[in-house]
Short mmCIF file of C-alpha atoms and ligand atoms in Angstrom, two decimals:
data_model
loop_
_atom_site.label_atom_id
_atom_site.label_comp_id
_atom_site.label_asym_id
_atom_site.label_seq_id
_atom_site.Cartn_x
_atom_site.Cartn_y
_atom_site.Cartn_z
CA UNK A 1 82.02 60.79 184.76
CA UNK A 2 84.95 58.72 184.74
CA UNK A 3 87.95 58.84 183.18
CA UNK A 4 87.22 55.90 181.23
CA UNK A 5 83.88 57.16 179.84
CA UNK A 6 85.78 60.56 179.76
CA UNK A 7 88.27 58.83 177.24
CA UNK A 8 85.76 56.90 175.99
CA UNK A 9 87.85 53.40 176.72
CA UNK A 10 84.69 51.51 176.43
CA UNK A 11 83.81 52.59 172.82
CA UNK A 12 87.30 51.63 171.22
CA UNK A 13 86.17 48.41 168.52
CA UNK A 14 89.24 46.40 168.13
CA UNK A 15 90.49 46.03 171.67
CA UNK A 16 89.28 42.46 173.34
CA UNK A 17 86.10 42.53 175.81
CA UNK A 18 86.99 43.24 178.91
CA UNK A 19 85.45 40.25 181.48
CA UNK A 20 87.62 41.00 184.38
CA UNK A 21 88.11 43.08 187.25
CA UNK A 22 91.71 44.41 186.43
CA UNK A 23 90.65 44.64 182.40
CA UNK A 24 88.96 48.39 182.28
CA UNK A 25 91.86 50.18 184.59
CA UNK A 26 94.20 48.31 182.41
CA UNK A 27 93.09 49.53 179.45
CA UNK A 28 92.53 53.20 180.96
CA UNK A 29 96.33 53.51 181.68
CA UNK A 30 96.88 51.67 177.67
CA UNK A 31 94.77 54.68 176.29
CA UNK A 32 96.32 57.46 178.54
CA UNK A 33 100.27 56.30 177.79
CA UNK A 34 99.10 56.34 174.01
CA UNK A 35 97.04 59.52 174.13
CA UNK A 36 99.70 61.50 175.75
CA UNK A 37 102.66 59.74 173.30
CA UNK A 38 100.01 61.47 170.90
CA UNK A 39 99.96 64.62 172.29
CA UNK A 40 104.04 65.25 172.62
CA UNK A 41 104.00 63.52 168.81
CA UNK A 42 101.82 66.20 168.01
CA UNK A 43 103.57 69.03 169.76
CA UNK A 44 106.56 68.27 167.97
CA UNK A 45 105.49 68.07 164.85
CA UNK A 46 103.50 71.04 164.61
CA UNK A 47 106.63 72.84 166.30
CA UNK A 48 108.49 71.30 163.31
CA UNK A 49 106.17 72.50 160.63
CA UNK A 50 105.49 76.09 162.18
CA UNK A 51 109.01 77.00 163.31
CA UNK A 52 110.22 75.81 159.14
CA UNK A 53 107.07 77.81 157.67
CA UNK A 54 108.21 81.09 159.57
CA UNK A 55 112.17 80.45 159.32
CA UNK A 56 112.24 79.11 155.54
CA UNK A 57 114.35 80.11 152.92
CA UNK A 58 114.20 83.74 151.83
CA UNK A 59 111.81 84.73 154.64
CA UNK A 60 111.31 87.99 156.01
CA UNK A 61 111.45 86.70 159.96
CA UNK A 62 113.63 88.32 162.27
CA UNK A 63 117.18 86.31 162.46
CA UNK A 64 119.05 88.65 164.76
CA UNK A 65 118.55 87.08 168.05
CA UNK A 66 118.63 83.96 168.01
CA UNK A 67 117.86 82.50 171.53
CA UNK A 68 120.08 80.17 172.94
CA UNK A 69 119.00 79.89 176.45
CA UNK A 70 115.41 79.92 177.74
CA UNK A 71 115.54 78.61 181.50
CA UNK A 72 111.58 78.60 181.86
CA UNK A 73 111.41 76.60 178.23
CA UNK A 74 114.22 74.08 179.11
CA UNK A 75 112.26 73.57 182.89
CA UNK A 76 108.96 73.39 181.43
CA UNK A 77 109.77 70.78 179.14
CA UNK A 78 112.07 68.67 181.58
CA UNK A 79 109.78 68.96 184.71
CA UNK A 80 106.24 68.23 183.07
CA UNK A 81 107.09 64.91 180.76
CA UNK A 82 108.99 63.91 183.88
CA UNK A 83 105.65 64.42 186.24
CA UNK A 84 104.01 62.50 183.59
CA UNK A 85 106.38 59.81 182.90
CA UNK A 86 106.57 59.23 187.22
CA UNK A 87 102.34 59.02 186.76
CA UNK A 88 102.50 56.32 184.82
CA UNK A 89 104.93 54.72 186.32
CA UNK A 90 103.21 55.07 189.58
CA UNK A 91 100.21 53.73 188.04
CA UNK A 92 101.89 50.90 186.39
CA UNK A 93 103.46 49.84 189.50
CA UNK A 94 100.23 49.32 191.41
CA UNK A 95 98.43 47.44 188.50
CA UNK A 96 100.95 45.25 188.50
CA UNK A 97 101.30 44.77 191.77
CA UNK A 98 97.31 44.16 191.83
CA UNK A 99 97.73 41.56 189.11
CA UNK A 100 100.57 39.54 190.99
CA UNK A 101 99.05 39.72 194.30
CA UNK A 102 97.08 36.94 194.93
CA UNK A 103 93.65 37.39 197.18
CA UNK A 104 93.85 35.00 200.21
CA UNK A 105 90.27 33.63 199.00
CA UNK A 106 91.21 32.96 195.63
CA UNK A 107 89.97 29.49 194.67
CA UNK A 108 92.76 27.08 193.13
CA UNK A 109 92.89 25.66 189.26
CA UNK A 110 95.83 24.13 187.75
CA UNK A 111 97.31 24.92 184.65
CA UNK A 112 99.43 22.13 182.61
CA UNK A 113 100.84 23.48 179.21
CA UNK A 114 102.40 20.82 177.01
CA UNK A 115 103.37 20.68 172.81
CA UNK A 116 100.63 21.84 172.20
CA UNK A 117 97.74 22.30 174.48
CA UNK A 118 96.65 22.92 177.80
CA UNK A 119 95.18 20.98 180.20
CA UNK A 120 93.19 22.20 182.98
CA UNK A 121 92.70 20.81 186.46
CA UNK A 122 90.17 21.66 188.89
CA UNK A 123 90.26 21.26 192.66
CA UNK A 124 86.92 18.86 192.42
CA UNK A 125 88.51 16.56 189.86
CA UNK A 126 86.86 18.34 186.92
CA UNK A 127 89.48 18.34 183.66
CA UNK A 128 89.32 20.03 181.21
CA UNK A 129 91.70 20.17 177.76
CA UNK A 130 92.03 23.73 175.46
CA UNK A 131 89.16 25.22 177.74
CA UNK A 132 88.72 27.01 181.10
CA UNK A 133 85.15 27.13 182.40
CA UNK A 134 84.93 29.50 185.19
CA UNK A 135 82.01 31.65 186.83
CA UNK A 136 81.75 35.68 187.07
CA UNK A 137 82.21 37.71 190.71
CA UNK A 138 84.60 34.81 192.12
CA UNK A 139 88.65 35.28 192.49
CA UNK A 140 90.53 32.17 190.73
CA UNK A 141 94.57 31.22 191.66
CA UNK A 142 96.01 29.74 188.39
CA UNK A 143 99.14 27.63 189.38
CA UNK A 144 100.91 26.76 185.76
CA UNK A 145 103.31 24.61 185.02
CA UNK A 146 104.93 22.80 181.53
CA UNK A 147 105.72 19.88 181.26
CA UNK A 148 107.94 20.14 178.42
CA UNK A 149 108.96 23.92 176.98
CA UNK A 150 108.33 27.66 178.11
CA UNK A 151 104.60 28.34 176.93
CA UNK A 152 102.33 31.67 178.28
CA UNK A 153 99.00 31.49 179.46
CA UNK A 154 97.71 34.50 177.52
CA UNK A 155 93.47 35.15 178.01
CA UNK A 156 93.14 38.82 176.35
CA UNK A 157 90.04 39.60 177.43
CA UNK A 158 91.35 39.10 181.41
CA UNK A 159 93.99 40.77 180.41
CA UNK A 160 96.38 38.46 181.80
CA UNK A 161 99.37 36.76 180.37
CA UNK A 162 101.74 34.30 182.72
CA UNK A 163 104.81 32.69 181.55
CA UNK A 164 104.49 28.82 181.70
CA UNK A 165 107.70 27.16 183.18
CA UNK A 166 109.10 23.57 182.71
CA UNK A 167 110.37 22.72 186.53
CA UNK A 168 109.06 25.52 188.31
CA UNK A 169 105.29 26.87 189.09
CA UNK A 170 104.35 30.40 188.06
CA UNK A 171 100.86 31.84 188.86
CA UNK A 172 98.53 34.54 188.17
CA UNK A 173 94.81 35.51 189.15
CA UNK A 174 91.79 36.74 187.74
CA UNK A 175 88.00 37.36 188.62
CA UNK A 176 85.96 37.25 185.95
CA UNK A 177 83.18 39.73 185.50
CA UNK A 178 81.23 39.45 182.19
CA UNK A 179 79.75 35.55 181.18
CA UNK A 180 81.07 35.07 177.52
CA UNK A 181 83.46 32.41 175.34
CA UNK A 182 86.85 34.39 175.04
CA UNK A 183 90.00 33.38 173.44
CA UNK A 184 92.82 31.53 175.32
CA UNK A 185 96.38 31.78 173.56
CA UNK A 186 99.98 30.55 173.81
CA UNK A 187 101.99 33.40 173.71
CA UNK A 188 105.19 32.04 173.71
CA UNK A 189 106.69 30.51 170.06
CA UNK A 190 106.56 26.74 171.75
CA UNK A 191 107.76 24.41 168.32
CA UNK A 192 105.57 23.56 165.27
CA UNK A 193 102.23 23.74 166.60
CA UNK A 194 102.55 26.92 168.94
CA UNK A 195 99.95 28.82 167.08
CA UNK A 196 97.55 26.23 167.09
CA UNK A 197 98.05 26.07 171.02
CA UNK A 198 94.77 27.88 171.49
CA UNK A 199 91.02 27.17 173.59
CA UNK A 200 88.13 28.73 175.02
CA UNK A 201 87.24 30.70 178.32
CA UNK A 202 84.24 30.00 179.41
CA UNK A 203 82.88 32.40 181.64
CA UNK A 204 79.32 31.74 183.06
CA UNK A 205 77.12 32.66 185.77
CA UNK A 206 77.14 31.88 189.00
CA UNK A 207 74.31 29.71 188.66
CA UNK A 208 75.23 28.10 184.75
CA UNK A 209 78.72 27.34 186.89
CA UNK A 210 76.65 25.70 189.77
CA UNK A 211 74.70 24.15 186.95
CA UNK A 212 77.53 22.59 184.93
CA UNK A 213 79.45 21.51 188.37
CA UNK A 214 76.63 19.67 189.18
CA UNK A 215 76.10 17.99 185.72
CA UNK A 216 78.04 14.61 186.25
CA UNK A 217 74.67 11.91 186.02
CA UNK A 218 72.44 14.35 185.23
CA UNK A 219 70.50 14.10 182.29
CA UNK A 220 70.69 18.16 181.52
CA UNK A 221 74.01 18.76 179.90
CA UNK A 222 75.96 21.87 180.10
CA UNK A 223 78.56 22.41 177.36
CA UNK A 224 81.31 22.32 177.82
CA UNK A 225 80.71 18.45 179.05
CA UNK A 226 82.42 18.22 182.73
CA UNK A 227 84.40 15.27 182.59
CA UNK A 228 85.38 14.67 186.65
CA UNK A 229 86.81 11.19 188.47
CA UNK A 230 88.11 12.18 191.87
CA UNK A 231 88.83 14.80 193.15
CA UNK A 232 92.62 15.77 193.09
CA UNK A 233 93.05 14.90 197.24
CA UNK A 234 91.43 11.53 196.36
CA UNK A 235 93.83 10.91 193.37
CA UNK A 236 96.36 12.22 195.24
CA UNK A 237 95.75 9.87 197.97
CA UNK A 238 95.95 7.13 195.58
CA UNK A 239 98.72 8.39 193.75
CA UNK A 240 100.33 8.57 197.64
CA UNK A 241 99.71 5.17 198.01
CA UNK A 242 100.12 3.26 195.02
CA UNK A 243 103.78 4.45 194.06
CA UNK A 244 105.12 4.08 197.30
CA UNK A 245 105.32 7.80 199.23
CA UNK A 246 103.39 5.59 202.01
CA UNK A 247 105.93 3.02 202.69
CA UNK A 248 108.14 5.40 204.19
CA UNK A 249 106.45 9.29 204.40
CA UNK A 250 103.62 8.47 207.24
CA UNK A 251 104.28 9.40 210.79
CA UNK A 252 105.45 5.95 212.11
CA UNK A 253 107.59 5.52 209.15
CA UNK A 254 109.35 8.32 209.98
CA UNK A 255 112.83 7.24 210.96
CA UNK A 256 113.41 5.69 207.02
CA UNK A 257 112.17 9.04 205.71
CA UNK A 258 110.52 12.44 207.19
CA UNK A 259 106.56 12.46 207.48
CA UNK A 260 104.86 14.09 204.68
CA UNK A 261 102.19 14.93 207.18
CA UNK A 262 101.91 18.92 208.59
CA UNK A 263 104.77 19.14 206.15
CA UNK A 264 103.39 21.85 203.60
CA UNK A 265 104.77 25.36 204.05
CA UNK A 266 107.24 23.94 207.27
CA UNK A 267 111.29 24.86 207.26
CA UNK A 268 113.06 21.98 206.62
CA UNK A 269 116.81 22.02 206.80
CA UNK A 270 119.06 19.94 204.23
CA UNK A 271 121.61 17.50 204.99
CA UNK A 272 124.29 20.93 203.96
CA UNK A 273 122.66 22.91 206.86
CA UNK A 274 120.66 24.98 203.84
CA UNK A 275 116.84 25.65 204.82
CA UNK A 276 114.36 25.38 202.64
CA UNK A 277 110.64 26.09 202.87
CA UNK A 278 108.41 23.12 201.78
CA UNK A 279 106.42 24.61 199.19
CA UNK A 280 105.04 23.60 196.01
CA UNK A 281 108.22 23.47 193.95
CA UNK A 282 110.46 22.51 197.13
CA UNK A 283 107.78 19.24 197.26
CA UNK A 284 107.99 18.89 193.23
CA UNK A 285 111.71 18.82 192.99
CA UNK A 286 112.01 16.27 196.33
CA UNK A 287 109.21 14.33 194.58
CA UNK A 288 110.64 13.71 191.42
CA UNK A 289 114.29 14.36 191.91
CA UNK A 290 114.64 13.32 195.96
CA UNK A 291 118.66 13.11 195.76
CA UNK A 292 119.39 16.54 194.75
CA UNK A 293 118.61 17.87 198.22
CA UNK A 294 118.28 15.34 201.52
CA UNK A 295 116.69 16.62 204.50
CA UNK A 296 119.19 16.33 207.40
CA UNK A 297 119.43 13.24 209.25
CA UNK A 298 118.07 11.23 206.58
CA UNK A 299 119.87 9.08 203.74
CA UNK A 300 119.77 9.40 200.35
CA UNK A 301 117.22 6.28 199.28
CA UNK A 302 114.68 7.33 197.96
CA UNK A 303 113.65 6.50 193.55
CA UNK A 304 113.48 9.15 191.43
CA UNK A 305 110.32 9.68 190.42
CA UNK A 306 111.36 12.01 187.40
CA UNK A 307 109.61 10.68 184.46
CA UNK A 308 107.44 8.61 186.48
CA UNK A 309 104.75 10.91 187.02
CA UNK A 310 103.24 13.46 185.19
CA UNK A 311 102.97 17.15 186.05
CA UNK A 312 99.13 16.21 186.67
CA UNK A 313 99.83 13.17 189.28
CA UNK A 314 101.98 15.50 190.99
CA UNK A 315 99.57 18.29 190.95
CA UNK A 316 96.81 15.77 192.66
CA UNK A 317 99.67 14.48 195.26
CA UNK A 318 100.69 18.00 196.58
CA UNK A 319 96.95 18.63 196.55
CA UNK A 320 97.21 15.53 199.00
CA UNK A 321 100.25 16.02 200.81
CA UNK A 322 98.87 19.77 201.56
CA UNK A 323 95.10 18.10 202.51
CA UNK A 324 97.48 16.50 205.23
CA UNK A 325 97.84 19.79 207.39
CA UNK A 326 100.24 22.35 207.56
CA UNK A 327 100.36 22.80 211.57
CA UNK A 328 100.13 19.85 213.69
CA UNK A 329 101.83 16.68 213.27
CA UNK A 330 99.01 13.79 213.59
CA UNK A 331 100.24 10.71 215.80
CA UNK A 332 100.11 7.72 214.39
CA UNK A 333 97.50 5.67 216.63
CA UNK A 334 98.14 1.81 217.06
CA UNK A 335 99.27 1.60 213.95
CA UNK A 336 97.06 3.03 212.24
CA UNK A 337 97.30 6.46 211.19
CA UNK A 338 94.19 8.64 210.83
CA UNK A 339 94.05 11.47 207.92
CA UNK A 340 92.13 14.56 208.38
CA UNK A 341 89.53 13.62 205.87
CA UNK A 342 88.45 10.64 208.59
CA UNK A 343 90.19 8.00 205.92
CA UNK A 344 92.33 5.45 208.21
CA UNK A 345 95.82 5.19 205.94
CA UNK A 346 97.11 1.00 206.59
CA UNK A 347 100.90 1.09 208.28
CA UNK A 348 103.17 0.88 205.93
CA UNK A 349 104.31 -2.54 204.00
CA UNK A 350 108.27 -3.23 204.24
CA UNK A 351 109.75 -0.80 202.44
CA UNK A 352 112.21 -3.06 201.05
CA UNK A 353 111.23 -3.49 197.70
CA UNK A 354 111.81 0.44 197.08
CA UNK A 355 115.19 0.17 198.55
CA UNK A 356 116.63 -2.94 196.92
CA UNK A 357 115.19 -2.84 193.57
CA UNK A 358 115.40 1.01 192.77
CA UNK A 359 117.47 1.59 195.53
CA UNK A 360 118.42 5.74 195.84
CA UNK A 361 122.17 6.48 194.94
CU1 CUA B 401 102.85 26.70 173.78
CU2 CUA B 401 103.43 28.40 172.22
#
């Protein structure tokens, strides 16, 4: 028998469902803090009321020696609440640790939270708005961003909560385990409307999640509807090339401005000798504010694209710009340069129009 059976975890009416893989040990360590705060409340107080029964007023109990050191007392009571308190801190640590520590095979989805909903993006082009479809037994990366105040990405029943930053991605991970609707919340006071900022997990089976995948032209609908363009790489690709990153970010435009190609998770050094790793929020930042941080021998001319493009188009161009490799430069090839995905990308136009009109600083 388990310990959860043993404290019977799974029989407790008011706590959420638990539909993922961290939920039952999380709730094991809830009910074992709380038992034991139980137990020392209830040592205490029974100490309390015994100890004033014997010693009240006008009692016959012995006064005469009153103890005032008791070394085995006074080591009992340090050393065991100390052995306990170190348990669940032990404990703590590692399911925390387990919920921040991302599996290597976790598939991506991409969390926007804005006054006052939340917008879902999947890898396939699948959106979704105040709902999260997902299947059981698979390991899911949520990369969240805001693109206005702090929110938190709160699903009970996972029992995960991640706060959601404007200007910076935070992320968390989950598998679900038990096919259900659950409750998404914002758990972060967001303006008027915060408590309204709620949806819907959806959690099916692996087949229902094949199922409503699939369901774009077929006559079979699977609620919730799957509404899906392009993928994010194709969007991103458009997104690359429609607002200019191609003019000057492809391999042979590289002496106006470094390749975005093989650049994703590379050292880069700034124009002050700093390095920086190109990672999600290093790309974000450069995307929409390029000035704040040059890459050495390169000028500062490049727009700002801050309050050009939404958190969304930015999530489909690093889903792009990371499609492009992160090991080998590709060379560009008679002027043509050839993406991985077997696309041919045109040579850039003359990148004058960027440089004259919005010109950098
Ligand atoms: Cu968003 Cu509260």
């Amino acid at each position: 028998m388990g310990l959860d059976k043993l404290i019977g975890v799974d029989k407790i009416p008011f706590f959420p469902p638990e539909a993922s893989t961290f939920a039952r040990e999380i709730d094991v360590l809830y009910l074992v803090t709380w038992l034991l705060t139980i137990l020392f409340l209830g040592i205490v107080v029974a100490m309390l009321g015994v100890l004033a029964f014997i010693y009240r007023r006008k009692s016959k109990a012995d006064r005469s020696h009153p103890i005032h050191t008791h070394h085995g007392i006074e080591l009992a009571w340090s050393i065991i609440p100390m052995l306990l308190g170190l348990v669940i801190f032990v404990w703590g640590a590692k399911l925390y640790a387990d919920a921040y520590k991302v599996p290597d095979n976790a598939e991506e989805i991409f969390v926007v939270g804005k006054q006052w909903m939340w917008h879902i993006q999947h890898t396939n082009g699948i959106r979704e708005n105040n709902t999260l479809t997902v299947p059981t037994g698979r390991p899911f990366k949520l990369t969240c961003i805001s693109q206005d105040v702090i929110h938190s990405f709160f699903i009970p029943a996972f029992r995960i909560k991640r706060d959601v930053l404007p200007g910076s991605y935070t992320s968390a991970w989950f598998e679900a385990t038990l096919p259900g609707k659950y409750h998404l919340f914002c758990a972060e006071y967001c303006g008027t409307e915060h408590s309204r900022m709620t949806g819907t997990v959806n959690v099916l089976t692996p087949e229902d999640y094949q199922r409503w995948l699939d369901q774009k032209g077929s006559k079979e609908e699977v609620e919730p509807k799957a509404v899906r363009a392009k993928t994010m790489e194709e969007e991103g690709q458009e997104i690359f090339e429609t607002v200019g990153c191609s003019n000057c970010h492809t391999p042979d435009t590289t002496p106006r401005a470094p390749s975005l190609y093989a650049i994703y998770g590379k050292k880069r050094q700034m124009q002050n000798g700093e390095i920086l790793t190109a990672d999600r929020n290093y790309l974000r930042t450069n995307i929409l504010q390029p000035n704040d941080k040059v890459t050495a021998g390169y000028e500062a001319t490049m727009p700002v694209y801050q309050g050009n493009l939404t958190e969304e188009q930015v999530n489909s161009l690093l889903a792009y710009i990371k499609s492009l490799g992160t090991s080998e430069e590709p060379k560009p090839a008679g002027g043509e340069v050839k993406i991985k995905n077997g696309k041919v990308v045109k040579p850039a136009q003359a990148p004058k129009a960027i440089n004259s009109t919005q010109g950098g600083n």
